[in-house]
CSV table of C-alpha atoms in Angstrom, one decimal:
chain,number,residue,atom,x,y,z
J,1225,ALA,CA,-11.2,6.1,-13.7
J,1226,GLN,CA,-10.4,3.4,-11.0
J,1227,SER,CA,-11.0,4.9,-6.9
J,1228,VAL,CA,-11.7,3.6,-4.2
J,1229,SER,CA,-13.7,5.1,-1.3
J,1230,GLN,CA,-13.1,5.3,2.4
J,1231,HIS,CA,-15.5,7.1,4.3
J,1232,ASN,CA,-14.4,7.2,7.9
J,1233,HIS,CA,-11.2,9.4,8.0
J,1234,HIS,CA,-10.8,8.6,11.9
J,1235,VAL,CA,-12.6,5.9,13.9
J,1236,ILE,CA,-12.1,6.2,17.7
J,1237,LEU,CA,-13.9,3.1,19.7
J,1238,SER,CA,-13.1,2.1,23.0
J,1239,GLU,CA,-12.3,-2.1,23.3
J,1240,ALA,CA,-14.7,-4.5,23.3
J,1241,ALA,CA,-16.7,-2.3,20.6
J,1242,SER,CA,-17.4,-3.9,17.5
J,1243,LEU,CA,-15.8,-2.4,14.8
J,1244,GLU,CA,-17.0,-1.7,10.8
J,1245,LEU,CA,-14.9,0.4,8.5
J,1246,GLY,CA,-16.5,1.3,5.2
J,1247,CYS,CA,-14.7,0.9,1.5
J,1248,ASN,CA,-16.5,1.1,-1.8
J,1249,TYR,CA,-14.8,1.2,-5.0
J,1250,SER,CA,-15.2,1.9,-8.6
J,1251,TYR,CA,-14.1,-0.4,-11.2
J,1252,GLY,CA,-15.3,-1.5,-14.8
J,1253,GLY,CA,-14.8,-5.0,-14.2
J,1254,THR,CA,-14.1,-8.4,-12.4
J,1255,VAL,CA,-12.1,-6.9,-9.3
J,1256,ASN,CA,-9.8,-8.7,-6.2
J,1257,LEU,CA,-10.1,-5.7,-3.0
J,1258,PHE,CA,-7.5,-6.2,-0.3
J,1259,TRP,CA,-7.5,-4.9,3.2
J,1260,TYR,CA,-3.8,-3.6,4.2
J,1261,VAL,CA,-3.6,-2.4,8.1
J,1262,GLN,CA,-0.8,-0.4,9.0
J,1263,TYR,CA,0.6,-0.4,12.4
J,1264,PRO,CA,2.8,2.6,14.2
J,1265,GLY,CA,5.9,2.7,12.8
J,1266,GLN,CA,5.7,-0.6,10.5
J,1267,HIS,CA,5.0,-1.7,7.1
J,1268,LEU,CA,2.0,-2.3,5.1
J,1269,GLN,CA,1.1,-5.4,6.1
J,1270,LEU,CA,-2.4,-7.5,4.2
J,1271,LEU,CA,-4.9,-8.1,6.5
J,1272,LEU,CA,-7.4,-10.2,3.7
J,1273,LYS,CA,-8.2,-10.4,0.1
J,1274,TYR,CA,-10.8,-11.5,-1.6
J,1275,PHE,CA,-10.4,-13.2,-5.3
J,1276,SER,CA,-13.7,-14.8,-5.8
J,1277,GLY,CA,-15.7,-17.3,-4.6
J,1278,ASP,CA,-17.3,-17.0,-0.8
J,1279,PRO,CA,-18.0,-13.6,-0.2
J,1280,LEU,CA,-17.1,-13.4,3.2
J,1281,VAL,CA,-14.1,-13.6,3.5
J,1282,LYS,CA,-11.7,-14.0,6.7
J,1283,GLY,CA,-8.2,-12.6,7.3
J,1284,ILE,CA,-5.9,-12.6,10.6
J,1285,LYS,CA,-6.4,-10.9,13.8
J,1286,GLY,CA,-10.1,-11.8,13.9
J,1287,PHE,CA,-11.0,-9.1,11.1
J,1288,GLU,CA,-13.6,-10.4,8.6
J,1289,ALA,CA,-14.4,-8.2,5.2
J,1290,GLU,CA,-17.6,-8.8,3.3
J,1291,PHE,CA,-18.2,-8.1,-0.8
J,1292,ILE,CA,-21.4,-7.1,-1.6
J,1293,LYS,CA,-20.9,-6.5,-5.4
J,1294,SER,CA,-24.2,-5.2,-5.6
J,1295,LYS,CA,-22.8,-1.7,-3.7
J,1296,PHE,CA,-19.7,-2.3,-4.7
J,1297,SER,CA,-18.4,-2.6,-0.7
J,1298,PHE,CA,-16.0,-4.3,1.2
J,1299,ASN,CA,-16.1,-3.2,4.6
J,1300,LEU,CA,-14.2,-4.7,7.2
J,1301,ARG,CA,-15.5,-5.9,10.4
J,1302,LYS,CA,-14.3,-7.1,13.6
J,1303,PRO,CA,-16.9,-7.9,16.2
J,1304,SER,CA,-14.1,-7.1,19.5
J,1305,VAL,CA,-11.6,-4.8,19.1
J,1306,GLN,CA,-8.3,-4.2,21.6
J,1307,TRP,CA,-5.9,-1.6,21.8
J,1308,SER,CA,-3.9,-3.5,19.7
J,1309,ASP,CA,-6.1,-3.1,17.2
J,1310,THR,CA,-4.6,0.9,16.8
J,1311,ALA,CA,-3.7,1.6,13.4
J,1312,GLU,CA,-4.7,2.7,9.8
J,1313,TYR,CA,-6.2,0.7,8.1
J,1314,PHE,CA,-6.3,0.5,4.0
J,1315,CYS,CA,-8.9,-0.8,1.2
J,1316,ALA,CA,-7.2,-1.5,-2.1
J,1317,VAL,CA,-8.7,-2.7,-5.0
J,1318,ASN,CA,-7.4,-4.1,-8.3
J,1319,GLY,CA,-8.6,-5.7,-11.4
J,1320,GLN,CA,-8.3,-9.7,-12.3
J,1321,GLY,CA,-4.7,-9.9,-13.4
J,1322,ALA,CA,-3.7,-6.1,-13.3
J,1323,GLN,CA,-0.7,-4.8,-11.5
J,1324,LYS,CA,-2.3,-1.5,-10.7
J,1325,LEU,CA,-3.3,-1.7,-7.1
J,1326,VAL,CA,-6.1,1.6,-6.3
J,1327,PHE,CA,-5.8,2.3,-2.3
J,1328,GLY,CA,-8.4,4.7,-0.3
J,1329,GLN,CA,-7.1,6.6,1.4
J,1330,GLY,CA,-7.0,5.0,4.8
J,1331,THR,CA,-8.5,5.1,7.8
J,1332,ARG,CA,-6.9,5.8,10.9
J,1333,LEU,CA,-8.6,3.5,14.2
J,1334,THR,CA,-8.0,4.2,17.6
J,1335,ILE,CA,-8.7,1.7,20.8
J,1336,ASN,CA,-9.2,3.6,23.9
J,1337,PRO,CA,-8.4,1.2,26.6
L,1455,GLU,CA,8.7,-9.2,7.8
L,1456,THR,CA,7.4,-9.1,4.8
L,1457,GLY,CA,10.8,-10.6,2.2
L,1458,VAL,CA,11.0,-6.9,1.1
L,1459,THR,CA,13.8,-4.4,2.9
L,1460,GLN,CA,14.4,-0.9,2.4
L,1461,THR,CA,17.4,0.9,3.1
L,1462,PRO,CA,17.4,3.9,4.0
L,1463,ARG,CA,14.8,3.9,6.3
L,1464,HIS,CA,14.8,7.7,7.4
L,1465,LEU,CA,16.5,10.4,5.2
L,1466,VAL,CA,17.0,14.3,5.5
L,1467,MET,CA,18.2,16.1,2.5
L,1468,GLY,CA,18.6,19.3,1.4
L,1469,MET,CA,17.2,20.5,-1.8
L,1470,THR,CA,20.6,20.4,-3.6
L,1471,ASN,CA,21.7,17.2,-2.7
L,1472,LYS,CA,20.9,13.4,-4.4
L,1473,LYS,CA,20.4,10.7,-2.8
L,1474,SER,CA,19.3,7.3,-3.6
L,1475,LEU,CA,16.7,4.9,-1.9
L,1476,LYS,CA,17.2,1.2,-2.5
L,1477,CYS,CA,14.5,-1.7,-2.1
L,1478,GLU,CA,15.3,-5.1,-2.3
L,1479,GLN,CA,12.7,-8.3,-2.5
L,1480,HIS,CA,13.5,-12.3,-1.5
L,1481,LEU,CA,10.4,-13.6,-2.3
L,1482,GLY,CA,11.3,-15.0,-5.9
L,1483,HIS,CA,9.0,-11.7,-7.7
L,1484,ASN,CA,9.5,-10.6,-10.8
L,1485,ALA,CA,7.8,-7.0,-10.9
L,1486,MET,CA,8.5,-4.3,-8.0
L,1487,TYR,CA,6.9,-0.7,-7.2
L,1488,TRP,CA,7.7,2.5,-6.3
L,1489,TYR,CA,4.7,4.1,-4.1
L,1490,LYS,CA,4.5,7.6,-2.3
L,1491,GLN,CA,2.8,7.7,0.8
L,1492,SER,CA,2.4,11.5,1.7
L,1493,ALA,CA,-0.2,12.7,5.1
L,1494,LYS,CA,-4.0,12.7,4.4
L,1495,LYS,CA,-3.9,11.2,0.9
L,1496,PRO,CA,-4.1,7.6,-0.7
L,1497,LEU,CA,-0.8,6.0,-1.6
L,1498,GLU,CA,0.5,7.3,-4.6
L,1499,LEU,CA,1.8,4.6,-7.4
L,1500,MET,CA,4.6,5.9,-8.8
L,1501,PHE,CA,6.9,3.5,-11.2
L,1502,VAL,CA,6.0,-0.5,-11.8
L,1503,TYR,CA,9.2,-2.1,-13.2
L,1504,ASN,CA,8.3,-5.9,-14.6
L,1505,PHE,CA,11.1,-8.1,-15.7
L,1506,LYS,CA,13.2,-5.2,-14.9
L,1507,GLU,CA,11.6,-3.0,-17.6
L,1508,GLN,CA,9.9,-0.1,-16.5
L,1509,THR,CA,6.0,-0.6,-17.6
L,1510,GLU,CA,4.7,2.2,-15.6
L,1511,ASN,CA,5.2,5.4,-14.9
L,1512,ASN,CA,2.8,7.4,-13.1
L,1513,SER,CA,3.9,11.2,-14.5
L,1514,VAL,CA,5.9,11.4,-11.7
L,1515,PRO,CA,8.2,14.4,-11.6
L,1516,SER,CA,11.9,13.8,-13.3
L,1517,ARG,CA,13.8,15.2,-10.3
L,1518,PHE,CA,12.4,11.5,-9.4
L,1519,SER,CA,14.5,8.5,-11.2
L,1520,PRO,CA,14.3,4.5,-11.2
L,1521,GLU,CA,16.2,1.7,-11.9
L,1522,CYS,CA,15.8,-1.7,-11.9
L,1523,PRO,CA,19.0,-3.4,-12.4
L,1524,ASN,CA,17.2,-6.8,-12.1
L,1525,SER,CA,14.3,-8.3,-10.5
L,1526,SER,CA,15.4,-8.2,-6.9
L,1527,HIS,CA,17.1,-4.9,-6.8
L,1528,LEU,CA,14.9,-1.3,-7.4
L,1529,PHE,CA,16.4,2.3,-6.8
L,1530,LEU,CA,14.7,5.3,-6.6
L,1531,HIS,CA,17.3,8.1,-7.4
L,1532,LEU,CA,16.5,12.0,-6.3
L,1533,HIS,CA,18.3,15.1,-7.1
L,1534,THR,CA,17.1,18.7,-6.6
L,1535,LEU,CA,14.2,17.7,-4.4
L,1536,GLN,CA,11.2,20.5,-3.4
L,1537,PRO,CA,10.2,20.2,0.3
L,1538,GLU,CA,6.7,18.9,-0.4
L,1539,ASP,CA,8.3,15.7,-1.6
L,1540,SER,CA,8.8,14.5,2.4
L,1541,ALA,CA,6.9,11.9,2.6
L,1542,LEU,CA,6.9,8.2,3.1
L,1543,TYR,CA,8.0,5.8,0.2
L,1544,LEU,CA,7.5,2.6,-0.1
L,1545,CYS,CA,8.7,-0.1,-2.1
L,1546,ALA,CA,5.9,-3.5,-2.7
L,1547,SER,CA,7.3,-6.9,-4.8
L,1548,SER,CA,4.9,-9.1,-6.7
L,1549,GLN,CA,4.5,-11.9,-8.9
L,1550,GLU,CA,3.4,-10.3,-12.3
L,1551,ARG,CA,1.0,-12.7,-14.4
L,1552,SER,CA,-0.8,-13.9,-11.6
L,1553,SER,CA,-4.4,-13.7,-11.4
L,1554,TYR,CA,-4.0,-12.0,-7.9
L,1555,ASN,CA,-1.3,-9.9,-7.8
L,1556,GLU,CA,-0.6,-9.5,-4.5
L,1557,GLN,CA,1.3,-7.0,-2.9
L,1558,PHE,CA,4.2,-7.4,-0.4
L,1559,PHE,CA,5.8,-3.9,0.9
L,1560,GLY,CA,8.4,-3.1,2.7
L,1561,PRO,CA,8.4,-0.6,5.7
L,1562,GLY,CA,9.2,2.7,3.8
L,1563,THR,CA,11.7,5.4,3.4
L,1564,ARG,CA,10.9,8.3,5.6
L,1565,LEU,CA,12.2,10.9,3.7
L,1566,THR,CA,12.5,14.8,4.3
L,1567,VAL,CA,13.6,17.5,2.5
L,1568,LEU,CA,14.3,20.7,3.9
């Protein structure tokens, strides 16, 4: 069965620290990969996505993610976080052409000023 | 704004009430979804509609009844809910038959069942 695992449930960092959030997936086929962010009181919005091509994907607000096929991973990174990055982050995957999007449990990120 | 709106944003209901959640998308998409977001659990897909036809029901109890009158509107009718149904209900839309199927989410309805 398809599944997505986000190992970090709650991450607390200080401003300017570097960030890496882990995401591993289990899926038997070609995949599309997504990171969504949910700021407090706001809707889920897309941070970045990977469909094909360059495995290093750049998104909004300075975020990037790297698809490592051999490790079934799609980790999210940011070199220097800001207080405004405090939010919940969700990794998601679907098969190419498939509609069902499978989400991870989410990682709550708290940035202390 | 993502082009997906949901009303109401907050709803409190008793277990014997009947209420409906509404979702509208302004993106010209032809697929719509209902998700349930509970604390400490992954988003759970509930229903999928393509071109107004329900194509997936993810073993959702019958006290949740979806309706999709057209490709732009999606409803979730609620009746005799349980306290454990309290959650954030999210609507999403996408362009079906796209290779990428990027989904756009609404702000959600925060439901509390007393």
